[in-house]
Amino acid sequence: MILKSQVEWALHCCAILAGLPDGRYLSTKALAEFHGLPKEYLSKALQSLSQAGLVDTALGPSGGYRLAKPPADLTFLEIVEAVEGQQRTFVCTNIRANNPCRPKGYCESSPCAVARIMWEADEAWREKLRGVKLSDLVGILSKEIPPELWKSSFEWVLERAG
Amino acid sequence: MILKSQVEWALHCCAILAGLPDGRYLSTKALAEFHGLPKEYLSKALQSLSQAGLVDTALGPSGGYRLAKPPADLTFLEIVEAVEGQQRTFVCTNIRANNPCRPKGYCESSPCAVARIMWEADEAWREKLRGVKLSDLVGILSKEIPPELWKSSFEWVLERAG
DNA sequence: GTAAATAAGGATATTCTTTATCCTTGATTG
DNA sequence: CAATCAAGGATAAAGAATATCCTTATTTAC
């Protein structure tokens, strides 16, 4: 059970978009080049973000993507779910229903106890991701990335932002 | 990102094995029939439990599986990881290393911040599963399952336990 | 107005994982 | 000695992830 690589891509792209000056857009091409990713396939991940309403888009030259809201209002969970979907990691196929001892027509009152426990773990995962804002990530990165690299990356992006 | 169906199977099978009297074994055939699962493939899941040391096995007629330790000492996490593996759900491919602005030979001091955050969420998921014992599941089931069904299922199992 | 650049998205292909099924081997029981 | 079992190897089918290619409509810059 492994998350799509697009999740990683989307998170890194959002981190870059978070540094974009107001009103500017960054294209798929620039984001793909910056991260060394296949442009066409990265585009699918960005489309997922767009469909989820997390980013705004603009067409034409100088078009591209920008965040739809401030980084402090954008959670990891939103980004992860936009790409990965909202489905739970544990799917209950209700195998207890195959119990040969069950009376015919017997009907469960509630979801399977196994599923409920697994879903609680899922929820703990989501709750953790819900508690991390994109701005938190940017804060960490700004401390960890050497100032020169931070600056040159910022300039690299600005040169390409429409 | 969805867990293998074998995880569900393994959890339900362990719940059944938890009710087995001391020293008795239950075969793959019986477990498959009870849950309506393909015997050969369920066998792979049970082999995973065996390899992880969570169950003991016995060969020959009256052979099969039994828990290797008391249900109160067996966690959901152990069962899930035995089948699903211990790999994290988020794999960091270190795409930051593709940043065209990076000086050559530049080397990261620590794992990517994005990965660290995602791994914390993974750990929250694991921690939740680590906190649930197989005996907790049995306790819930014993309250939820109608007494007659509980009893007839127990007898069904006993008839087939070697 | 026109050419270039863009997002959106449909169609297709490739690779990998999951989900099986079948068969052999060696051990155990009655 | 025949039946039953776990273990595990080999193989196949189905589905998901990972791409690539192409068309369309829109926007910008000139």
mmCIF file of C-alpha atoms (C1' of nucleotides) in Angstrom:
data_model
loop_
_atom_site.group_PDB
_atom_site.id
_atom_site.type_symbol
_atom_site.label_atom_id
_atom_site.label_comp_id
_atom_site.label_asym_id
_atom_site.label_seq_id
_atom_site.Cartn_x
_atom_site.Cartn_y
_atom_site.Cartn_z
ATOM 1 C CA MET A 1 0.000 0.000 0.000
ATOM 2 C CA ILE A 2 1.904 2.990 -1.278
ATOM 3 C CA LEU A 3 0.691 6.480 -2.065
ATOM 4 C CA LYS A 4 0.944 7.646 -5.654
ATOM 5 C CA SER A 5 4.115 9.498 -6.504
ATOM 6 C CA GLN A 6 1.801 12.278 -7.638
ATOM 7 C CA VAL A 7 1.127 12.996 -3.971
ATOM 8 C CA GLU A 8 4.781 13.819 -3.446
ATOM 9 C CA TRP A 9 4.794 15.923 -6.605
ATOM 10 C CA ALA A 10 1.685 17.862 -5.619
ATOM 11 C CA LEU A 11 3.045 18.701 -2.176
ATOM 12 C CA HIS A 12 6.325 19.999 -3.563
ATOM 13 C CA CYS A 13 4.528 21.973 -6.255
ATOM 14 C CA CYS A 14 2.243 23.595 -3.688
ATOM 15 C CA ALA A 15 5.296 24.563 -1.666
ATOM 16 C CA ILE A 16 6.648 26.377 -4.713
ATOM 17 C CA LEU A 17 3.326 28.010 -5.505
ATOM 18 C CA ALA A 18 3.169 29.233 -1.907
ATOM 19 C CA GLY A 19 6.154 31.461 -2.631
ATOM 20 C CA LEU A 20 4.659 33.011 -5.729
ATOM 21 C CA PRO A 21 3.852 36.756 -5.532
ATOM 22 C CA ASP A 22 0.172 37.661 -5.605
ATOM 23 C CA GLY A 23 -1.504 37.359 -8.957
ATOM 24 C CA ARG A 24 1.316 35.498 -10.690
ATOM 25 C CA TYR A 25 1.007 32.023 -12.208
ATOM 26 C CA LEU A 26 3.512 29.235 -12.715
ATOM 27 C CA SER A 27 3.179 26.778 -15.588
ATOM 28 C CA THR A 28 3.277 22.997 -15.571
ATOM 29 C CA LYS A 29 6.379 23.246 -17.711
ATOM 30 C CA ALA A 30 8.245 25.275 -15.084
ATOM 31 C CA LEU A 31 7.100 23.049 -12.206
ATOM 32 C CA ALA A 32 8.096 19.919 -14.111
ATOM 33 C CA GLU A 33 11.497 21.317 -14.992
ATOM 34 C CA PHE A 34 12.150 22.499 -11.449
ATOM 35 C CA HIS A 35 11.408 19.080 -9.978
ATOM 36 C CA GLY A 36 12.721 16.963 -12.837
ATOM 37 C CA LEU A 37 9.320 15.389 -13.502
ATOM 38 C CA PRO A 38 7.520 14.279 -16.675
ATOM 39 C CA LYS A 39 5.501 17.311 -17.735
ATOM 40 C CA GLU A 40 2.480 15.523 -19.165
ATOM 41 C CA TYR A 41 1.979 13.303 -16.169
ATOM 42 C CA LEU A 42 2.622 16.021 -13.614
ATOM 43 C CA SER A 43 -0.098 17.888 -15.452
ATOM 44 C CA LYS A 44 -2.591 15.245 -14.312
ATOM 45 C CA ALA A 45 -1.673 15.858 -10.685
ATOM 46 C CA LEU A 46 -2.077 19.604 -11.109
ATOM 47 C CA GLN A 47 -5.421 19.034 -12.770
ATOM 48 C CA SER A 48 -6.475 17.103 -9.679
ATOM 49 C CA LEU A 49 -5.536 20.079 -7.514
ATOM 50 C CA SER A 50 -7.498 22.310 -9.839
ATOM 51 C CA GLN A 51 -10.574 20.083 -9.783
ATOM 52 C CA ALA A 52 -10.423 20.098 -5.991
ATOM 53 C CA GLY A 53 -10.413 23.887 -6.030
ATOM 54 C CA LEU A 54 -7.045 24.164 -4.311
ATOM 55 C CA VAL A 55 -5.445 26.078 -7.157
ATOM 56 C CA ASP A 56 -6.602 28.625 -9.718
ATOM 57 C CA THR A 57 -5.531 28.371 -13.317
ATOM 58 C CA ALA A 58 -4.983 30.775 -16.182
ATOM 59 C CA LEU A 59 -4.681 29.940 -19.859
ATOM 60 C CA GLY A 60 -2.347 31.310 -22.485
ATOM 61 C CA PRO A 61 1.222 32.532 -22.270
ATOM 62 C CA SER A 62 1.936 33.715 -18.722
ATOM 63 C CA GLY A 63 -0.768 31.309 -17.601
ATOM 64 C CA GLY A 64 -0.377 28.402 -15.203
ATOM 65 C CA TYR A 65 -1.265 27.714 -11.590
ATOM 66 C CA ARG A 66 -1.458 29.639 -8.349
ATOM 67 C CA LEU A 67 -2.863 28.758 -4.940
ATOM 68 C CA ALA A 68 -6.564 29.407 -4.521
ATOM 69 C CA LYS A 69 -6.100 30.359 -0.869
ATOM 70 C CA PRO A 70 -3.355 31.377 1.583
ATOM 71 C CA PRO A 71 -0.835 28.659 2.533
ATOM 72 C CA ALA A 72 -2.003 28.930 6.151
ATOM 73 C CA ASP A 73 -5.468 27.804 5.044
ATOM 74 C CA LEU A 74 -4.309 24.874 2.942
ATOM 75 C CA THR A 75 -3.768 21.573 4.747
ATOM 76 C CA PHE A 76 -1.675 18.587 3.780
ATOM 77 C CA LEU A 77 -4.826 16.497 3.892
ATOM 78 C CA GLU A 78 -6.512 18.594 1.233
ATOM 79 C CA ILE A 79 -3.569 18.219 -1.099
ATOM 80 C CA VAL A 80 -3.127 14.511 -0.453
ATOM 81 C CA GLU A 81 -6.823 13.792 -0.888
ATOM 82 C CA ALA A 82 -7.060 15.888 -4.034
ATOM 83 C CA VAL A 83 -4.557 13.576 -5.710
ATOM 84 C CA GLU A 84 -5.106 10.306 -3.914
ATOM 85 C CA GLY A 85 -8.831 10.473 -3.460
ATOM 86 C CA GLN A 86 -10.856 10.354 -0.267
ATOM 87 C CA GLN A 87 -11.420 6.628 -0.148
ATOM 88 C CA ARG A 88 -10.411 4.865 3.038
ATOM 89 C CA THR A 89 -7.362 2.623 2.921
ATOM 90 C CA PHE A 90 -9.293 -0.266 4.443
ATOM 91 C CA VAL A 91 -12.147 -1.620 2.375
ATOM 92 C CA CYS A 92 -14.584 -3.878 4.202
ATOM 93 C CA THR A 93 -15.987 -6.613 1.982
ATOM 94 C CA ASN A 94 -18.123 -7.830 4.861
ATOM 95 C CA ILE A 95 -16.822 -11.369 4.811
ATOM 96 C CA ARG A 96 -18.644 -12.080 8.091
ATOM 97 C CA ALA A 97 -21.738 -12.326 5.903
ATOM 98 C CA ASN A 98 -20.380 -15.608 4.534
ATOM 99 C CA ASN A 99 -20.504 -17.282 7.927
ATOM 100 C CA PRO A 100 -22.287 -20.582 7.233
ATOM 101 C CA CYS A 101 -23.958 -20.449 10.655
ATOM 102 C CA ARG A 102 -25.846 -17.272 9.941
ATOM 103 C CA PRO A 103 -29.602 -17.483 9.849
ATOM 104 C CA LYS A 104 -31.017 -16.561 6.438
ATOM 105 C CA GLY A 105 -32.078 -12.952 6.099
ATOM 106 C CA TYR A 106 -29.960 -11.975 9.052
ATOM 107 C CA CYS A 107 -28.958 -8.332 8.793
ATOM 108 C CA GLU A 108 -26.094 -6.513 10.478
ATOM 109 C CA SER A 109 -26.930 -3.633 12.758
ATOM 110 C CA SER A 110 -23.661 -1.801 12.261
ATOM 111 C CA PRO A 111 -20.461 -1.870 10.212
ATOM 112 C CA CYS A 112 -18.082 -4.721 10.964
ATOM 113 C CA ALA A 113 -15.996 -4.175 14.117
ATOM 114 C CA VAL A 114 -12.809 -4.938 12.210
ATOM 115 C CA ALA A 115 -13.621 -2.209 9.709
ATOM 116 C CA ARG A 116 -14.453 0.304 12.419
ATOM 117 C CA ILE A 117 -11.084 -0.191 14.066
ATOM 118 C CA MET A 118 -9.206 0.053 10.786
ATOM 119 C CA TRP A 119 -11.168 3.177 9.892
ATOM 120 C CA GLU A 120 -10.204 4.776 13.194
ATOM 121 C CA ALA A 121 -6.571 4.308 12.248
ATOM 122 C CA ASP A 122 -7.317 5.870 8.877
ATOM 123 C CA GLU A 123 -8.897 8.790 10.654
ATOM 124 C CA ALA A 124 -5.817 9.209 12.874
ATOM 125 C CA TRP A 125 -3.748 9.446 9.699
ATOM 126 C CA ARG A 126 -6.082 12.019 8.234
ATOM 127 C CA GLU A 127 -6.240 13.983 11.458
ATOM 128 C CA LYS A 128 -2.459 14.260 11.485
ATOM 129 C CA LEU A 129 -2.404 15.522 7.901
ATOM 130 C CA ARG A 130 -5.288 17.878 8.627
ATOM 131 C CA GLY A 131 -3.199 19.497 11.346
ATOM 132 C CA VAL A 132 -0.337 20.418 9.050
ATOM 133 C CA LYS A 133 -0.715 23.549 6.941
ATOM 134 C CA LEU A 134 1.195 24.301 3.784
ATOM 135 C CA SER A 135 2.550 27.330 5.642
ATOM 136 C CA ASP A 136 4.061 24.986 8.228
ATOM 137 C CA LEU A 137 5.997 23.259 5.481
ATOM 138 C CA VAL A 138 7.185 26.553 4.058
ATOM 139 C CA GLY A 139 8.312 27.575 7.533
ATOM 140 C CA ILE A 140 10.378 24.433 7.934
ATOM 141 C CA LEU A 141 11.864 24.702 4.466
ATOM 142 C CA SER A 142 12.833 28.344 4.966
ATOM 143 C CA LYS A 143 14.893 27.308 7.976
ATOM 144 C CA GLU A 144 16.426 24.202 6.431
ATOM 145 C CA ILE A 145 17.306 25.319 2.944
ATOM 146 C CA PRO A 146 20.560 27.277 2.683
ATOM 147 C CA PRO A 147 19.796 30.972 2.051
ATOM 148 C CA GLU A 148 21.621 31.075 -1.285
ATOM 149 C CA LEU A 149 19.715 28.091 -2.616
ATOM 150 C CA TRP A 150 16.469 29.513 -1.288
ATOM 151 C CA LYS A 151 17.169 32.809 -3.034
ATOM 152 C CA SER A 152 18.299 31.371 -6.355
ATOM 153 C CA SER A 153 15.305 29.031 -6.457
ATOM 154 C CA PHE A 154 12.985 31.944 -5.784
ATOM 155 C CA GLU A 155 14.563 33.896 -8.627
ATOM 156 C CA TRP A 156 14.414 30.892 -10.939
ATOM 157 C CA VAL A 157 10.689 30.672 -10.318
ATOM 158 C CA LEU A 158 10.095 34.410 -10.666
ATOM 159 C CA GLU A 159 11.765 34.453 -14.085
ATOM 160 C CA ARG A 160 9.209 31.936 -15.287
ATOM 161 C CA ALA A 161 6.107 33.110 -13.440
ATOM 162 C CA GLY A 162 3.599 34.850 -15.694
ATOM 163 C CA MET B 1 -4.007 3.470 -1.960
ATOM 164 C CA ILE B 2 -5.905 0.510 -0.584
ATOM 165 C CA LEU B 3 -4.792 -2.238 1.780
ATOM 166 C CA LYS B 4 -4.741 -5.772 0.435
ATOM 167 C CA SER B 5 -7.911 -7.726 0.999
ATOM 168 C CA GLN B 6 -5.649 -10.242 2.724
ATOM 169 C CA VAL B 7 -5.391 -7.807 5.629
ATOM 170 C CA GLU B 8 -9.122 -8.077 6.209
ATOM 171 C CA TRP B 9 -8.918 -11.849 5.883
ATOM 172 C CA ALA B 10 -6.029 -12.143 8.330
ATOM 173 C CA LEU B 11 -7.793 -10.053 10.961
ATOM 174 C CA HIS B 12 -10.976 -12.094 10.772
ATOM 175 C CA CYS B 13 -9.024 -15.345 10.830
ATOM 176 C CA CYS B 14 -7.105 -14.254 13.923
ATOM 177 C CA ALA B 15 -10.401 -13.423 15.615
ATOM 178 C CA ILE B 16 -11.526 -16.982 14.991
ATOM 179 C CA LEU B 17 -8.235 -18.476 16.132
ATOM 180 C CA ALA B 18 -8.521 -16.425 19.324
ATOM 181 C CA GLY B 19 -11.542 -18.510 20.294
ATOM 182 C CA LEU B 20 -9.815 -21.822 19.746
ATOM 183 C CA PRO B 21 -9.254 -23.960 22.868
ATOM 184 C CA ASP B 22 -5.621 -24.417 23.918
ATOM 185 C CA GLY B 23 -3.602 -26.776 21.799
ATOM 186 C CA ARG B 24 -6.140 -27.097 18.985
ATOM 187 C CA TYR B 25 -5.479 -26.109 15.364
ATOM 188 C CA LEU B 26 -7.759 -24.876 12.613
ATOM 189 C CA SER B 27 -6.992 -25.572 8.955
ATOM 190 C CA THR B 28 -6.906 -23.195 6.005
ATOM 191 C CA LYS B 29 -9.786 -25.158 4.559
ATOM 192 C CA ALA B 30 -12.015 -24.457 7.559
ATOM 193 C CA LEU B 31 -11.036 -20.783 7.734
ATOM 194 C CA ALA B 32 -11.663 -20.359 4.013
ATOM 195 C CA GLU B 33 -15.022 -22.048 4.187
ATOM 196 C CA PHE B 34 -16.116 -20.072 7.237
ATOM 197 C CA HIS B 35 -15.341 -16.749 5.553
ATOM 198 C CA GLY B 36 -16.211 -17.722 1.980
ATOM 199 C CA LEU B 37 -12.696 -17.105 0.718
ATOM 200 C CA PRO B 38 -10.508 -18.817 -1.912
ATOM 201 C CA LYS B 39 -8.580 -21.438 0.019
ATOM 202 C CA GLU B 40 -5.339 -21.305 -1.945
ATOM 203 C CA TYR B 41 -5.020 -17.563 -1.783
ATOM 204 C CA LEU B 42 -6.053 -17.282 1.862
ATOM 205 C CA SER B 43 -3.264 -19.756 2.471
ATOM 206 C CA LYS B 44 -0.776 -17.099 1.370
ATOM 207 C CA ALA B 45 -2.090 -14.698 3.999
ATOM 208 C CA LEU B 46 -1.839 -17.349 6.694
ATOM 209 C CA GLN B 47 1.690 -18.138 5.584
ATOM 210 C CA SER B 48 2.521 -14.468 6.109
ATOM 211 C CA LEU B 49 1.197 -14.686 9.655
ATOM 212 C CA SER B 50 3.262 -17.810 10.163
ATOM 213 C CA GLN B 51 6.429 -16.221 8.797
ATOM 214 C CA ALA B 52 5.902 -13.276 11.113
ATOM 215 C CA GLY B 53 5.688 -15.674 14.045
ATOM 216 C CA LEU B 54 2.151 -14.661 14.962
ATOM 217 C CA VAL B 55 0.740 -18.163 14.536
ATOM 218 C CA ASP B 56 2.001 -21.691 15.058
ATOM 219 C CA THR B 57 1.312 -24.397 12.528
ATOM 220 C CA ALA B 58 0.930 -28.150 12.566
ATOM 221 C CA LEU B 59 1.054 -30.528 9.625
ATOM 222 C CA GLY B 60 -1.061 -33.525 8.803
ATOM 223 C CA PRO B 61 -4.704 -34.305 9.522
ATOM 224 C CA SER B 62 -5.843 -32.281 12.545
ATOM 225 C CA GLY B 63 -3.141 -29.771 11.648
ATOM 226 C CA GLY B 64 -3.630 -26.100 10.830
ATOM 227 C CA TYR B 65 -3.062 -22.828 12.618
ATOM 228 C CA ARG B 66 -3.292 -21.490 16.147
ATOM 229 C CA LEU B 67 -2.190 -18.218 17.715
ATOM 230 C CA ALA B 68 1.413 -18.120 18.873
ATOM 231 C CA LYS B 69 0.531 -15.891 21.836
ATOM 232 C CA PRO B 70 -2.490 -14.753 23.840
ATOM 233 C CA PRO B 71 -4.948 -12.410 22.058
ATOM 234 C CA ALA B 72 -4.160 -9.724 24.630
ATOM 235 C CA ASP B 73 -0.557 -9.701 23.426
ATOM 236 C CA LEU B 74 -1.330 -9.575 19.732
ATOM 237 C CA THR B 75 -1.872 -6.143 18.211
ATOM 238 C CA PHE B 76 -3.694 -5.130 15.058
ATOM 239 C CA LEU B 77 -0.466 -3.569 13.853
ATOM 240 C CA GLU B 78 1.366 -6.881 14.011
ATOM 241 C CA ILE B 79 -1.295 -8.609 11.965
ATOM 242 C CA VAL B 80 -1.598 -5.802 9.432
ATOM 243 C CA GLU B 81 2.150 -5.521 8.983
ATOM 244 C CA ALA B 82 2.597 -9.270 8.698
ATOM 245 C CA VAL B 83 0.413 -9.255 5.604
ATOM 246 C CA GLU B 84 0.924 -5.791 4.201
ATOM 247 C CA GLY B 85 4.589 -5.348 5.045
ATOM 248 C CA GLN B 86 6.272 -2.677 7.117
ATOM 249 C CA GLN B 87 7.022 -0.227 4.356
ATOM 250 C CA ARG B 88 5.790 3.324 4.825
ATOM 251 C CA THR B 89 2.888 4.467 2.687
ATOM 252 C CA PHE B 90 4.779 7.562 1.566
ATOM 253 C CA VAL B 91 7.904 6.949 -0.460
ATOM 254 C CA CYS B 92 10.231 9.915 -0.843
ATOM 255 C CA THR B 93 11.976 9.982 -4.207
ATOM 256 C CA ASN B 94 13.857 13.105 -3.161
ATOM 257 C CA ILE B 95 12.725 15.213 -6.089
ATOM 258 C CA ARG B 96 14.215 18.302 -4.423
ATOM 259 C CA ALA B 97 17.549 16.934 -5.665
ATOM 260 C CA ASN B 98 16.466 17.829 -9.201
ATOM 261 C CA ASN B 99 16.305 21.543 -8.404
ATOM 262 C CA PRO B 100 18.294 23.159 -11.221
ATOM 263 C CA CYS B 101 19.577 25.841 -8.843
ATOM 264 C CA ARG B 102 21.385 23.406 -6.602
ATOM 265 C CA PRO B 103 25.149 23.666 -6.442
ATOM 266 C CA LYS B 104 26.867 20.532 -7.693
ATOM 267 C CA GLY B 105 27.814 18.058 -4.992
ATOM 268 C CA TYR B 106 25.322 19.628 -2.611
ATOM 269 C CA CYS B 107 24.216 17.098 -0.023
ATOM 270 C CA GLU B 108 21.090 17.109 2.153
ATOM 271 C CA SER B 109 21.557 17.156 5.886
ATOM 272 C CA SER B 110 18.286 15.417 6.674
ATOM 273 C CA PRO B 111 15.328 13.676 5.028
ATOM 274 C CA CYS B 112 13.017 15.898 3.022
ATOM 275 C CA ALA B 113 10.594 17.905 5.183
ATOM 276 C CA VAL B 114 7.661 16.721 3.095
ATOM 277 C CA ALA B 115 8.616 13.113 3.760
ATOM 278 C CA ARG B 116 9.051 13.697 7.479
ATOM 279 C CA ILE B 117 5.542 15.105 7.757
ATOM 280 C CA MET B 118 4.023 12.293 5.728
ATOM 281 C CA TRP B 119 5.902 9.759 7.814
ATOM 282 C CA GLU B 120 4.528 11.291 11.008
ATOM 283 C CA ALA B 121 1.035 10.645 9.678
ATOM 284 C CA ASP B 122 2.065 7.071 8.888
ATOM 285 C CA GLU B 123 3.285 6.713 12.427
ATOM 286 C CA ALA B 124 -0.012 8.036 13.816
ATOM 287 C CA TRP B 125 -1.767 5.320 11.817
ATOM 288 C CA ARG B 126 0.579 2.668 13.160
ATOM 289 C CA GLU B 127 0.303 3.961 16.700
ATOM 290 C CA LYS B 128 -3.466 3.633 16.542
ATOM 291 C CA LEU B 129 -3.218 0.045 15.316
ATOM 292 C CA ARG B 130 -0.550 -0.727 17.887
ATOM 293 C CA GLY B 131 -2.986 0.285 20.610
ATOM 294 C CA VAL B 132 -5.652 -2.230 19.618
ATOM 295 C CA LYS B 133 -5.236 -5.810 20.792
ATOM 296 C CA LEU B 134 -6.851 -8.813 19.230
ATOM 297 C CA SER B 135 -8.543 -9.341 22.604
ATOM 298 C CA ASP B 136 -10.192 -5.917 22.211
ATOM 299 C CA LEU B 137 -11.740 -7.072 18.950
ATOM 300 C CA VAL B 138 -12.944 -10.292 20.521
ATOM 301 C CA GLY B 139 -14.472 -8.267 23.356
ATOM 302 C CA ILE B 140 -16.405 -6.089 20.919
ATOM 303 C CA LEU B 141 -17.550 -9.033 18.834
ATOM 304 C CA SER B 142 -18.748 -10.956 21.865
ATOM 305 C CA LYS B 143 -21.058 -8.059 22.707
ATOM 306 C CA GLU B 144 -22.250 -7.377 19.181
ATOM 307 C CA ILE B 145 -22.841 -10.835 17.800
ATOM 308 C CA PRO B 146 -26.144 -12.408 18.807
ATOM 309 C CA PRO B 147 -25.533 -15.185 21.380
ATOM 310 C CA GLU B 148 -27.016 -17.935 19.204
ATOM 311 C CA LEU B 149 -24.831 -17.012 16.249
ATOM 312 C CA TRP B 150 -21.815 -16.712 18.520
ATOM 313 C CA LYS B 151 -22.518 -20.152 19.931
ATOM 314 C CA SER B 152 -23.241 -21.909 16.646
ATOM 315 C CA SER B 153 -20.124 -20.399 15.066
ATOM 316 C CA PHE B 154 -18.034 -21.594 17.983
ATOM 317 C CA GLU B 155 -19.420 -25.084 17.599
ATOM 318 C CA TRP B 156 -18.881 -25.013 13.839
ATOM 319 C CA VAL B 157 -15.234 -24.210 14.443
ATOM 320 C CA LEU B 158 -14.813 -26.803 17.203
ATOM 321 C CA GLU B 159 -16.125 -29.560 14.963
ATOM 322 C CA ARG B 160 -13.322 -28.815 12.515
ATOM 323 C CA ALA B 161 -10.493 -27.987 14.924
ATOM 324 C CA GLY B 162 -7.873 -30.696 15.159
ATOM 325 C "C1'" DG C 1 -5.340 39.545 -36.598
ATOM 326 C "C1'" DT C 2 -2.030 35.940 -35.862
ATOM 327 C "C1'" DA C 3 1.298 32.953 -33.771
ATOM 328 C "C1'" DA C 4 2.756 30.978 -29.554
ATOM 329 C "C1'" DA C 5 1.814 29.239 -25.061
ATOM 330 C "C1'" DT C 6 -1.251 27.444 -21.899
ATOM 331 C "C1'" DA C 7 -4.746 24.156 -19.177
ATOM 332 C "C1'" DA C 8 -8.041 20.440 -19.872
ATOM 333 C "C1'" DG C 9 -8.833 16.202 -20.943
ATOM 334 C "C1'" DG C 10 -9.427 11.913 -24.025
ATOM 335 C "C1'" DA C 11 -7.003 7.790 -25.845
ATOM 336 C "C1'" DT C 12 -3.578 4.570 -25.538
ATOM 337 C "C1'" DA C 13 0.466 1.973 -23.886
ATOM 338 C "C1'" DT C 14 3.625 0.115 -20.377
ATOM 339 C "C1'" DT C 15 4.841 -1.561 -16.015
ATOM 340 C "C1'" DC C 16 3.870 -3.138 -11.468
ATOM 341 C "C1'" DT C 17 0.837 -4.914 -7.859
ATOM 342 C "C1'" DT C 18 -2.875 -7.607 -6.444
ATOM 343 C "C1'" DT C 19 -5.482 -11.532 -6.824
ATOM 344 C "C1'" DA C 20 -5.755 -15.559 -7.733
ATOM 345 C "C1'" DT C 21 -4.958 -20.925 -9.418
ATOM 346 C "C1'" DC C 22 -2.306 -25.037 -9.871
ATOM 347 C "C1'" DC C 23 1.130 -28.184 -8.610
ATOM 348 C "C1'" DT C 24 4.935 -30.362 -5.920
ATOM 349 C "C1'" DT C 25 7.166 -31.451 -1.606
ATOM 350 C "C1'" DG C 26 7.677 -33.064 2.940
ATOM 351 C "C1'" DA C 27 5.507 -33.836 7.406
ATOM 352 C "C1'" DT C 28 1.868 -35.864 10.306
ATOM 353 C "C1'" DT C 29 -2.025 -38.494 11.601
ATOM 354 C "C1'" DG C 30 -5.075 -42.345 12.057
ATOM 355 C "C1'" DC D 1 -0.204 -46.692 3.887
ATOM 356 C "C1'" DA D 2 -3.643 -43.510 2.531
ATOM 357 C "C1'" DA D 3 -5.500 -39.089 3.619
ATOM 358 C "C1'" DT D 4 -4.636 -34.482 5.131
ATOM 359 C "C1'" DC D 5 -2.033 -30.682 6.039
ATOM 360 C "C1'" DA D 6 1.406 -26.305 5.542
ATOM 361 C "C1'" DA D 7 4.927 -24.387 2.591
ATOM 362 C "C1'" DG D 8 6.086 -22.569 -1.297
ATOM 363 C "C1'" DG D 9 7.232 -22.282 -6.447
ATOM 364 C "C1'" DA D 10 5.274 -21.247 -11.070
ATOM 365 C "C1'" DT D 11 2.095 -19.072 -13.735
ATOM 366 C "C1'" DA D 12 -1.839 -16.312 -15.197
ATOM 367 C "C1'" DA D 13 -5.507 -12.780 -15.059
ATOM 368 C "C1'" DA D 14 -7.109 -8.342 -13.569
ATOM 369 C "C1'" DG D 15 -6.483 -3.880 -12.003
ATOM 370 C "C1'" DA D 16 -3.873 0.249 -10.663
ATOM 371 C "C1'" DA D 17 -0.033 3.337 -11.360
ATOM 372 C "C1'" DT D 18 2.766 5.598 -14.534
ATOM 373 C "C1'" DA D 19 3.372 7.488 -18.181
ATOM 374 C "C1'" DT D 20 2.969 9.504 -23.498
ATOM 375 C "C1'" DC D 21 0.536 11.511 -27.268
ATOM 376 C "C1'" DC D 22 -2.899 14.226 -29.298
ATOM 377 C "C1'" DT D 23 -6.855 17.501 -29.774
ATOM 378 C "C1'" DT D 24 -9.460 21.484 -28.178
ATOM 379 C "C1'" DA D 25 -10.403 25.970 -26.446
ATOM 380 C "C1'" DT D 26 -8.507 29.995 -24.326
ATOM 381 C "C1'" DT D 27 -5.387 33.761 -23.608
ATOM 382 C "C1'" DT D 28 -1.433 36.648 -24.341
ATOM 383 C "C1'" DA D 29 2.040 39.173 -26.833
ATOM 384 C "C1'" DC D 30 3.275 41.137 -30.858
#
